[in-house]
Structure formats: structure tokens, C-alpha cells
Amino acid sequence: MHVPDGFINAPVSVAAGAVAVGAVAVSLRGARRELDERTAPLAGLVAAFIFAVQMLNFPVAAGTSGHLLGGALAAILVGPYTAVLCVSVVLLMQGLLFADGGLTALGVNITVMACVTTVVAYAIFRGLAKVLPRGRRSVTAAAFTAALVSVPAAAAAFTLLYAVGGTTDVPLGKVATAMIGVHVLIGIGEAAITALTVGAVIAVRPDLVHGARGLTAPLKLRVGGELVDAPATPAPAPAAAGSHRKLWAAGLVTSLILAGFVSFYASTNPDGLEKVAHDKGFDKGEKEHDAADSPLADYGVKDISNTRLSGGLAGVIGVGVTVVAGTAVFWAVRRRRDGDGTESGPASTATDDVTAATATAATSTTSATSVTKPAENA
């Protein structure tokens, strides 16, 4: 759903840019409470993973394809504020290096693809998390639903912007119907990718998943006939650090494989916005991208004639650039939080609570005679 230059007029593009700048500024401050020494590298990896998966267009219907937007996935893994930054980093890299999404439309894309998807998805996810039974399956189900709804919500947001600032006179009712209809189908793919990814990370390191905080119930001890909270027993630091590094390495390798090899088999059909724009005639306002002469334009390396090699190499470069840029941003935010001092408490406390709860839950199998088991995690 990358909006190109020329679809939206200058005044609305400027207004959307102002909204995007404000959202990024708020997110930079909010991300300080979400990031710590473990989740900052994960956030950079999430940005790289979103970049890689967005290269994997999947067919939906009638010669149309779709791809991950990523707002729901990022919000659940690293938190809503950090998610806005993750998707914004991806959109910036795509616009500057790969001529994907207009530069004058960058504010529109950040507003629609980063802000709307994240806000809608996280609101739905938190609402479902409060009413569903606590457990991994519930987190995965909530992630699926949140991601599914976030995609047509983004399509509706684009349609609203086009209604105000569209550069071509087309029937808006038909545009809205077509945009939301096809993006409901794309949302099913988004939901499946999001649920599978969140479930996989929870199975390995639930303490690193922002949306899974509080998943495990505190351990209870029976003392004098009453249940009391057991003292927290932190997990061994070296093992946790090793697990963290393994997760990061596995995620990076997966992203490189997806972008460098699996992308060979991505659908070549136009995505939802391209298809609707062509069918309804508002693609006539599209302007040539300012970075059309980039060496990596259109996800290929200039002067390499082999299409697969060119596309795969461009994907690998994109993942590398995105993970470096994202990690640098999130480490800077995390260092700023540590420097402030006043904002380091909530995030670190919440993370420590989850780690302690996870570690104490693991000890319950050896204390069955005196301990009440924690909430079911399966």
C-alpha cells in the first residue's frame, strides 16, 4: 500500500507530513519506556524483518497481490510507540533507496501504514487480551484479529485522505468499496504472518514480547494455610543473554533468507492499491519517483542483468541497511532514556517482573508439594 507521488495533492501531503512528524516525535518519547538493553536490538531486528516480509507479495484475488504492513506485528512484539518507529524506518529506507513509496508522500505513508495500523491493531489487541483467558493461545488469537482489522483500517484511512486531497476526479464510493474489500483479503495474510511470528517468538522468549507481559501468573507459596507471593528468582543472566543472542541471530538469518531467496517466488501481480488505482483510473496522477535512478530502484541492483541475483542482492542489502539504521535509532532512544533517569523505571520494572515470573514458573515442577501451579501457558 505504498502511496506514490502524485496521488495526493500538496496541501494534504503537507498536513499528513505534519501528522507523521508529530507521531514520530511522540513515539520517540514513548519508546524510551518500552526499550531496554534487550529489546532495543530486537526492535532493529523487527524493522529488518518487516522490510524482508514486505518483499513477499502473496496473491489474493483477481490478479491482485498483498504484502505485510507490519504495524500490528511490531506493536505486539516491541510496543506501540516503538512500532511506529519500526515501520517509519522501513518506509524511509524503501523510499530513499528503493524508490518504493513517494518521497513527497512519505508523510501519507507513515500516517497510513505506521500510525493507523499500529493504533488500531494495538487497541484491538489490548482489548482482547483483557477478556480472553491468559495464555499463549489467547495472545496469538488476539494478534491474528488485531492484524486482520488493521489492514482494511489503513485502506479506509487512505480513502479518507484521497477524498480530501485526491488529484483525480473519481467516484469515491467505488474507491472505498474496492480498497476496503481487497484489503480485507490482504488482511487475512497479514493476520496469518503476524500470528505465526508472534507465536514463534513467545515459544522461545516470552519475556521479550511486549504484548505477552503478564502472561505467566506469579508463583504462590502456601504458608500457614494461606497463599502468598513467592520471592522472585531471576533467571540466570548468562543463559538469558545467550538465548537473546541466538534469537537475534536466528531472526536476522531468517530475514536475509526471506529477502534474498524466498522473494524470488513472490507474486508479481500489482498490490491492492496499485490494482484499485489502475481499475478506477486514479493512477493517472502518479508522478515519477525522485529516486527512480537509485542503484537499488525497484528492488534490483543496477547493472546486474540476472533478475534473481539482482533482486536477491537488493533484498539482502535492504535488510542490512534497515537493521543497522533501526538498531542505531533504538539504541539512541534507549541511551537517552537511561540518561534521563526519570523514565527508566516503568519499562525495566515491567520487564524484570515478566522475567521473574517466567523463571519462578519454571521452578514449580520441582515444588509441587508446597506450590500452587501458575496459570496455564499452553
GROMACS .gro file of C-alpha atoms in nm:
model
  378
    1MET     CA    1   0.000   0.000   0.000
    2HIS     CA    2   0.290   0.234  -0.065
    3VAL     CA    3   0.136   0.558  -0.190
    4PRO     CA    4   0.338   0.709  -0.479
    5ASP     CA    5   0.393   1.076  -0.552
    6GLY     CA    6   0.104   1.246  -0.726
    7PHE     CA    7  -0.191   1.056  -0.578
    8ILE     CA    8  -0.248   1.315  -0.303
    9ASN     CA    9  -0.219   1.691  -0.356
   10ALA     CA   10   0.045   1.908  -0.190
   11PRO     CA   11  -0.165   2.063   0.092
   12VAL     CA   12  -0.293   1.727   0.217
   13SER     CA   13   0.052   1.572   0.176
   14VAL     CA   14   0.200   1.852   0.389
   15ALA     CA   15  -0.072   1.807   0.651
   16ALA     CA   16  -0.012   1.430   0.659
   17GLY     CA   17   0.360   1.502   0.688
   18ALA     CA   18   0.295   1.720   0.991
   19VAL     CA   19   0.089   1.441   1.147
   20ALA     CA   20   0.368   1.195   1.075
   21VAL     CA   21   0.633   1.421   1.229
   22GLY     CA   22   0.421   1.464   1.540
   23ALA     CA   23   0.358   1.090   1.566
   24VAL     CA   24   0.729   1.012   1.532
   25ALA     CA   25   0.815   1.273   1.795
   26VAL     CA   26   0.562   1.129   2.040
   27SER     CA   27   0.682   0.777   1.961
   28LEU     CA   28   1.047   0.869   2.024
   29ARG     CA   29   0.950   0.978   2.373
   30GLY     CA   30   0.714   0.685   2.435
   31ALA     CA   31   0.968   0.431   2.308
   32ARG     CA   32   1.201   0.526   2.593
   33ARG     CA   33   0.962   0.349   2.828
   34GLU     CA   34   0.940   0.040   2.606
   35LEU     CA   35   1.306  -0.021   2.523
   36ASP     CA   36   1.584  -0.165   2.738
   37GLU     CA   37   1.918  -0.332   2.668
   38ARG     CA   38   1.744  -0.647   2.543
   39THR     CA   39   1.452  -0.508   2.347
   40ALA     CA   40   1.646  -0.231   2.166
   41PRO     CA   41   1.831  -0.479   1.940
   42LEU     CA   42   1.506  -0.673   1.894
   43ALA     CA   43   1.334  -0.357   1.767
   44GLY     CA   44   1.601  -0.311   1.500
   45LEU     CA   45   1.554  -0.673   1.400
   46VAL     CA   46   1.176  -0.629   1.382
   47ALA     CA   47   1.224  -0.341   1.137
   48ALA     CA   48   1.453  -0.557   0.921
   49PHE     CA   49   1.207  -0.847   0.934
   50ILE     CA   50   0.920  -0.623   0.824
   51PHE     CA   51   1.131  -0.498   0.535
   52ALA     CA   52   1.207  -0.856   0.429
   53VAL     CA   53   0.849  -0.981   0.454
   54GLN     CA   54   0.716  -0.679   0.264
   55MET     CA   55   0.912  -0.811  -0.036
   56LEU     CA   56   0.699  -1.127  -0.030
   57ASN     CA   57   0.384  -1.026  -0.214
   58PHE     CA   58   0.125  -1.303  -0.194
   59PRO     CA   59  -0.167  -1.347  -0.439
   60VAL     CA   60  -0.514  -1.267  -0.312
   61ALA     CA   61  -0.774  -1.245  -0.591
   62ALA     CA   62  -0.841  -1.123  -0.945
   63GLY     CA   63  -0.478  -1.057  -1.034
   64THR     CA   64  -0.407  -0.870  -0.711
   65SER     CA   65  -0.138  -0.930  -0.452
   66GLY     CA   66  -0.074  -0.810  -0.100
   67HIS     CA   67   0.210  -0.781   0.146
   68LEU     CA   68   0.263  -0.732   0.517
   69LEU     CA   69   0.216  -0.381   0.654
   70GLY     CA   70   0.373  -0.472   0.986
   71GLY     CA   71   0.218  -0.230   1.231
   72ALA     CA   72   0.034  -0.498   1.429
   73LEU     CA   73   0.334  -0.731   1.437
   74ALA     CA   74   0.571  -0.461   1.559
   75ALA     CA   75   0.327  -0.326   1.821
   76ILE     CA   76   0.278  -0.668   1.979
   77LEU     CA   77   0.647  -0.759   1.974
   78VAL     CA   78   0.808  -0.432   2.087
   79GLY     CA   79   0.527  -0.197   2.190
   80PRO     CA   80   0.310   0.060   2.005
   81TYR     CA   81   0.545   0.358   2.025
   82THR     CA   82   0.843   0.156   1.908
   83ALA     CA   83   0.624   0.001   1.636
   84VAL     CA   84   0.555   0.340   1.479
   85LEU     CA   85   0.930   0.398   1.465
   86CYS     CA   86   0.997   0.050   1.323
   87VAL     CA   87   0.757   0.091   1.032
   88SER     CA   88   0.872   0.451   0.975
   89VAL     CA   89   1.234   0.336   0.943
   90VAL     CA   90   1.127   0.073   0.689
   91LEU     CA   91   0.926   0.326   0.485
   92LEU     CA   92   1.216   0.573   0.490
   93MET     CA   93   1.463   0.311   0.365
   94GLN     CA   94   1.220   0.196   0.095
   95GLY     CA   95   1.153   0.548  -0.025
   96LEU     CA   96   1.513   0.669  -0.031
   97LEU     CA   97   1.691   0.358  -0.159
   98PHE     CA   98   1.434   0.151  -0.349
   99ALA     CA   99   1.200   0.416  -0.495
  100ASP     CA  100   0.908   0.243  -0.324
  101GLY     CA  101   0.654   0.494  -0.194
  102GLY     CA  102   0.682   0.859  -0.295
  103LEU     CA  103   0.913   1.096  -0.110
  104THR     CA  104   0.653   1.374  -0.107
  105ALA     CA  105   0.404   1.107   0.003
  106LEU     CA  106   0.627   0.983   0.288
  107GLY     CA  107   0.407   1.160   0.544
  108VAL     CA  108   0.099   0.995   0.394
  109ASN     CA  109   0.261   0.652   0.406
  110ILE     CA  110   0.380   0.692   0.765
  111THR     CA  111   0.037   0.815   0.872
  112VAL     CA  112  -0.148   0.530   0.699
  113MET     CA  113   0.094   0.237   0.725
  114ALA     CA  114   0.270   0.313   1.054
  115CYS     CA  115   0.031   0.516   1.268
  116VAL     CA  116  -0.314   0.387   1.171
  117THR     CA  117  -0.217   0.020   1.163
  118THR     CA  118  -0.034   0.041   1.495
  119VAL     CA  119  -0.303   0.234   1.683
  120VAL     CA  120  -0.590   0.020   1.554
  121ALA     CA  121  -0.409  -0.309   1.599
  122TYR     CA  122  -0.280  -0.240   1.948
  123ALA     CA  123  -0.615  -0.110   2.071
  124ILE     CA  124  -0.786  -0.429   1.949
  125PHE     CA  125  -0.508  -0.649   2.084
  126ARG     CA  126  -0.519  -0.498   2.434
  127GLY     CA  127  -0.898  -0.513   2.440
  128LEU     CA  128  -0.899  -0.882   2.351
  129ALA     CA  129  -0.615  -0.957   2.592
  130LYS     CA  130  -0.830  -0.828   2.879
  131VAL     CA  131  -1.125  -1.057   2.805
  132LEU     CA  132  -0.955  -1.373   2.676
  133PRO     CA  133  -0.806  -1.635   2.911
  134ARG     CA  134  -0.443  -1.562   2.989
  135GLY     CA  135  -0.217  -1.784   2.780
  136ARG     CA  136  -0.011  -1.814   2.465
  137ARG     CA  137  -0.303  -1.920   2.250
  138SER     CA  138  -0.501  -1.615   2.354
  139VAL     CA  139  -0.211  -1.383   2.270
  140THR     CA  140  -0.180  -1.546   1.928
  141ALA     CA  141  -0.555  -1.523   1.864
  142ALA     CA  142  -0.561  -1.158   1.968
  143ALA     CA  143  -0.264  -1.089   1.741
  144PHE     CA  144  -0.442  -1.253   1.447
  145THR     CA  145  -0.758  -1.047   1.495
  146ALA     CA  146  -0.573  -0.720   1.551
  147ALA     CA  147  -0.363  -0.764   1.237
  148LEU     CA  148  -0.667  -0.863   1.030
  149VAL     CA  149  -0.856  -0.545   1.119
  150SER     CA  150  -0.556  -0.311   1.089
  151VAL     CA  151  -0.518  -0.359   0.713
  152PRO     CA  152  -0.868  -0.251   0.597
  153ALA     CA  153  -0.843   0.028   0.857
  154ALA     CA  154  -0.534   0.155   0.676
  155ALA     CA  155  -0.720   0.125   0.344
  156ALA     CA  156  -1.005   0.331   0.487
  157ALA     CA  157  -0.758   0.593   0.610
  158PHE     CA  158  -0.606   0.623   0.263
  159THR     CA  159  -0.952   0.656   0.110
  160LEU     CA  160  -1.031   0.939   0.352
  161LEU     CA  161  -0.711   1.121   0.258
  162TYR     CA  162  -0.790   1.070  -0.109
  163ALA     CA  163  -1.140   1.206  -0.058
  164VAL     CA  164  -0.988   1.528   0.076
  165GLY     CA  165  -0.681   1.562  -0.143
  166GLY     CA  166  -0.705   1.325  -0.437
  167THR     CA  167  -0.559   1.459  -0.760
  168THR     CA  168  -0.801   1.274  -0.991
  169ASP     CA  169  -1.178   1.305  -1.004
  170VAL     CA  170  -1.309   0.951  -0.944
  171PRO     CA  171  -1.620   0.811  -0.767
  172LEU     CA  172  -1.508   0.789  -0.404
  173GLY     CA  173  -1.774   0.532  -0.314
  174LYS     CA  174  -1.631   0.287  -0.563
  175VAL     CA  175  -1.277   0.359  -0.448
  176ALA     CA  176  -1.370   0.297  -0.085
  177THR     CA  177  -1.552  -0.027  -0.166
  178ALA     CA  178  -1.268  -0.159  -0.379
  179MET     CA  179  -0.990  -0.052  -0.137
  180ILE     CA  180  -1.150  -0.191   0.176
  181GLY     CA  181  -1.274  -0.506   0.002
  182VAL     CA  182  -0.938  -0.614  -0.138
  183HIS     CA  183  -0.755  -0.517   0.181
  184VAL     CA  184  -0.982  -0.737   0.389
  185LEU     CA  185  -0.840  -1.026   0.187
  186ILE     CA  186  -0.486  -0.894   0.227
  187GLY     CA  187  -0.556  -0.862   0.599
  188ILE     CA  188  -0.602  -1.240   0.623
  189GLY     CA  189  -0.245  -1.287   0.500
  190GLU     CA  190  -0.123  -1.016   0.737
  191ALA     CA  191  -0.302  -1.186   1.026
  192ALA     CA  192  -0.152  -1.526   0.948
  193ILE     CA  193   0.204  -1.388   0.926
  194THR     CA  194   0.159  -1.186   1.245
  195ALA     CA  195   0.012  -1.473   1.447
  196LEU     CA  196   0.277  -1.721   1.334
  197THR     CA  197   0.562  -1.483   1.409
  198VAL     CA  198   0.429  -1.376   1.750
  199GLY     CA  199   0.362  -1.739   1.843
  200ALA     CA  200   0.713  -1.842   1.742
  201VAL     CA  201   0.880  -1.571   1.950
  202ILE     CA  202   0.658  -1.637   2.252
  203ALA     CA  203   0.754  -2.006   2.238
  204VAL     CA  204   1.123  -1.914   2.267
  205ARG     CA  205   1.139  -1.591   2.468
  206PRO     CA  206   0.801  -1.475   2.603
  207ASP     CA  207   0.977  -1.218   2.823
  208LEU     CA  208   1.083  -1.028   2.509
  209VAL     CA  209   0.729  -0.997   2.368
  210HIS     CA  210   0.572  -0.671   2.477
  211GLY     CA  211   0.218  -0.800   2.430
  212ALA     CA  212   0.287  -1.110   2.641
  213ARG     CA  213   0.389  -0.926   2.956
  214GLY     CA  214   0.199  -1.071   3.249
  215LEU     CA  215   0.134  -1.392   3.057
  216THR     CA  216   0.255  -1.605   3.348
  217ALA     CA  217   0.085  -1.584   3.688
  218PRO     CA  218   0.306  -1.512   3.992
  219LEU     CA  219   0.420  -1.818   4.185
  220LYS     CA  220   0.233  -1.877   4.513
  221LEU     CA  221   0.351  -2.047   4.829
  222ARG     CA  222   0.122  -2.194   5.092
  223VAL     CA  223   0.227  -2.060   5.430
  224GLY     CA  224   0.016  -2.131   5.737
  225GLY     CA  225  -0.277  -2.233   5.520
  226GLU     CA  226  -0.267  -1.911   5.315
  227LEU     CA  227  -0.129  -1.841   4.968
  228VAL     CA  228   0.137  -1.572   4.948
  229ASP     CA  229   0.357  -1.446   4.664
  230ALA     CA  230   0.684  -1.635   4.641
  231PRO     CA  231   1.011  -1.444   4.627
  232ALA     CA  232   1.118  -1.381   4.266
  233THR     CA  233   1.411  -1.590   4.150
  234PRO     CA  234   1.574  -1.423   3.848
  235ALA     CA  235   1.674  -1.642   3.558
  236PRO     CA  236   2.048  -1.697   3.517
  237ALA     CA  237   2.186  -1.395   3.332
  238PRO     CA  238   2.437  -1.578   3.107
  239ALA     CA  239   2.174  -1.822   2.979
  240ALA     CA  240   1.925  -1.541   2.915
  241ALA     CA  241   2.187  -1.338   2.730
  242GLY     CA  242   2.284  -1.638   2.520
  243SER     CA  243   1.921  -1.708   2.436
  244HIS     CA  244   1.873  -1.344   2.339
  245ARG     CA  245   2.171  -1.350   2.104
  246LYS     CA  246   2.052  -1.676   1.946
  247LEU     CA  247   1.705  -1.530   1.888
  248TRP     CA  248   1.852  -1.218   1.728
  249ALA     CA  249   2.085  -1.421   1.505
  250ALA     CA  250   1.804  -1.656   1.402
  251GLY     CA  251   1.578  -1.360   1.320
  252LEU     CA  252   1.846  -1.190   1.112
  253VAL     CA  253   1.925  -1.508   0.919
  254THR     CA  254   1.554  -1.563   0.856
  255SER     CA  255   1.515  -1.206   0.728
  256LEU     CA  256   1.813  -1.245   0.494
  257ILE     CA  257   1.678  -1.574   0.356
  258LEU     CA  258   1.332  -1.426   0.301
  259ALA     CA  259   1.463  -1.116   0.126
  260GLY     CA  260   1.749  -1.282  -0.058
  261PHE     CA  261   1.591  -1.610  -0.173
  262VAL     CA  262   1.222  -1.654  -0.091
  263SER     CA  263   1.147  -1.320  -0.258
  264PHE     CA  264   1.226  -1.492  -0.591
  265TYR     CA  265   0.885  -1.657  -0.564
  266ALA     CA  266   0.683  -1.352  -0.462
  267SER     CA  267   0.375  -1.267  -0.668
  268THR     CA  268   0.437  -1.019  -0.949
  269ASN     CA  269   0.075  -0.904  -0.953
  270PRO     CA  270   0.010  -0.540  -0.853
  271ASP     CA  271  -0.069  -0.489  -0.486
  272GLY     CA  272  -0.409  -0.377  -0.360
  273LEU     CA  273  -0.355  -0.002  -0.400
  274GLU     CA  274  -0.193  -0.036  -0.744
  275LYS     CA  275  -0.473  -0.259  -0.869
  276VAL     CA  276  -0.752  -0.034  -0.742
  277ALA     CA  277  -0.575   0.279  -0.873
  278HIS     CA  278  -0.547   0.124  -1.218
  279ASP     CA  279  -0.902  -0.010  -1.225
  280LYS     CA  280  -1.059   0.315  -1.101
  281GLY     CA  281  -0.831   0.543  -1.302
  282PHE     CA  282  -0.666   0.748  -1.030
  283ASP     CA  283  -0.319   0.618  -1.115
  284LYS     CA  284  -0.312   0.885  -1.390
  285GLY     CA  285  -0.192   1.136  -1.134
  286GLU     CA  286   0.116   0.933  -1.039
  287LYS     CA  287   0.448   1.110  -1.081
  288GLU     CA  288   0.790   0.961  -1.141
  289HIS     CA  289   0.977   0.885  -0.820
  290ASP     CA  290   1.258   1.126  -0.732
  291ALA     CA  291   1.481   0.825  -0.658
  292ALA     CA  292   1.395   0.639  -0.977
  293ASP     CA  293   1.764   0.646  -1.077
  294SER     CA  294   1.877   0.491  -0.748
  295PRO     CA  295   2.114   0.193  -0.790
  296LEU     CA  296   1.859  -0.013  -0.595
  297ALA     CA  297   1.540   0.121  -0.751
  298ASP     CA  298   1.255  -0.130  -0.784
  299TYR     CA  299   1.440  -0.378  -0.560
  300GLY     CA  300   1.714  -0.463  -0.807
  301VAL     CA  301   2.084  -0.382  -0.828
  302LYS     CA  302   2.170  -0.164  -1.123
  303ASP     CA  303   2.384  -0.321  -1.399
  304ILE     CA  304   2.320  -0.678  -1.279
  305SER     CA  305   2.127  -0.845  -1.560
  306ASN     CA  306   2.034  -1.165  -1.376
  307THR     CA  307   1.693  -1.079  -1.230
  308ARG     CA  308   1.705  -1.324  -0.942
  309LEU     CA  309   2.058  -1.232  -0.841
  310SER     CA  310   1.980  -0.862  -0.870
  311GLY     CA  311   1.661  -0.887  -0.664
  312GLY     CA  312   1.814  -1.116  -0.402
  313LEU     CA  313   2.118  -0.893  -0.357
  314ALA     CA  314   1.896  -0.585  -0.327
  315GLY     CA  315   1.691  -0.762  -0.062
  316VAL     CA  316   1.999  -0.858   0.138
  317ILE     CA  317   2.131  -0.501   0.118
  318GLY     CA  318   1.792  -0.369   0.227
  319VAL     CA  319   1.779  -0.597   0.530
  320GLY     CA  320   2.133  -0.500   0.626
  321VAL     CA  321   2.074  -0.127   0.592
  322THR     CA  322   1.742  -0.145   0.777
  323VAL     CA  323   1.874  -0.346   1.070
  324VAL     CA  324   2.171  -0.109   1.108
  325ALA     CA  325   1.958   0.206   1.081
  326GLY     CA  326   1.686   0.068   1.308
  327THR     CA  327   1.925  -0.059   1.572
  328ALA     CA  328   2.109   0.274   1.575
  329VAL     CA  329   1.782   0.462   1.627
  330PHE     CA  330   1.662   0.235   1.906
  331TRP     CA  331   1.995   0.225   2.087
  332ALA     CA  332   2.000   0.606   2.077
  333VAL     CA  333   1.647   0.616   2.221
  334ARG     CA  334   1.742   0.367   2.490
  335ARG     CA  335   2.058   0.564   2.584
  336ARG     CA  336   1.851   0.882   2.603
  337ARG     CA  337   1.612   0.706   2.839
  338ASP     CA  338   1.900   0.594   3.060
  339GLY     CA  339   2.036   0.949   3.055
  340ASP     CA  340   1.703   1.096   3.162
  341GLY     CA  341   1.677   0.853   3.454
  342THR     CA  342   1.319   0.955   3.523
  343GLU     CA  343   1.174   0.731   3.252
  344SER     CA  344   1.374   0.416   3.303
  345GLY     CA  345   1.161   0.278   3.582
  346PRO     CA  346   0.838   0.155   3.422
  347ALA     CA  347   0.992  -0.035   3.133
  348SER     CA  348   1.267  -0.201   3.333
  349THR     CA  349   1.035  -0.287   3.617
  350ALA     CA  350   0.778  -0.444   3.386
  351THR     CA  351   1.044  -0.644   3.205
  352ASP     CA  352   1.200  -0.763   3.530
  353ASP     CA  353   0.859  -0.868   3.658
  354VAL     CA  354   0.798  -1.077   3.347
  355THR     CA  355   1.143  -1.237   3.367
  356ALA     CA  356   1.098  -1.320   3.734
  357ALA     CA  357   0.751  -1.460   3.676
  358THR     CA  358   0.876  -1.678   3.391
  359ALA     CA  359   1.169  -1.805   3.597
  360THR     CA  360   0.958  -1.883   3.903
  361ALA     CA  361   0.702  -2.064   3.689
  362ALA     CA  362   0.977  -2.297   3.572
  363THR     CA  363   1.056  -2.394   3.932
  364SER     CA  364   0.701  -2.506   4.004
  365THR     CA  365   0.761  -2.858   3.872
  366THR     CA  366   1.015  -2.920   4.150
  367SER     CA  367   0.798  -2.772   4.426
  368ALA     CA  368   0.466  -2.950   4.369
  369THR     CA  369   0.411  -3.036   4.737
  370SER     CA  370   0.414  -2.677   4.856
  371VAL     CA  371   0.344  -2.466   4.549
  372THR     CA  372   0.027  -2.389   4.359
  373LYS     CA  373   0.093  -2.409   3.985
  374PRO     CA  374   0.093  -2.086   3.781
  375ALA     CA  375  -0.163  -2.009   3.510
  376GLU     CA  376  -0.159  -2.240   3.212
  377ASN     CA  377   0.067  -2.116   2.934
  378ALA     CA  378  -0.023  -2.365   2.662
   0.00000   0.00000   0.00000
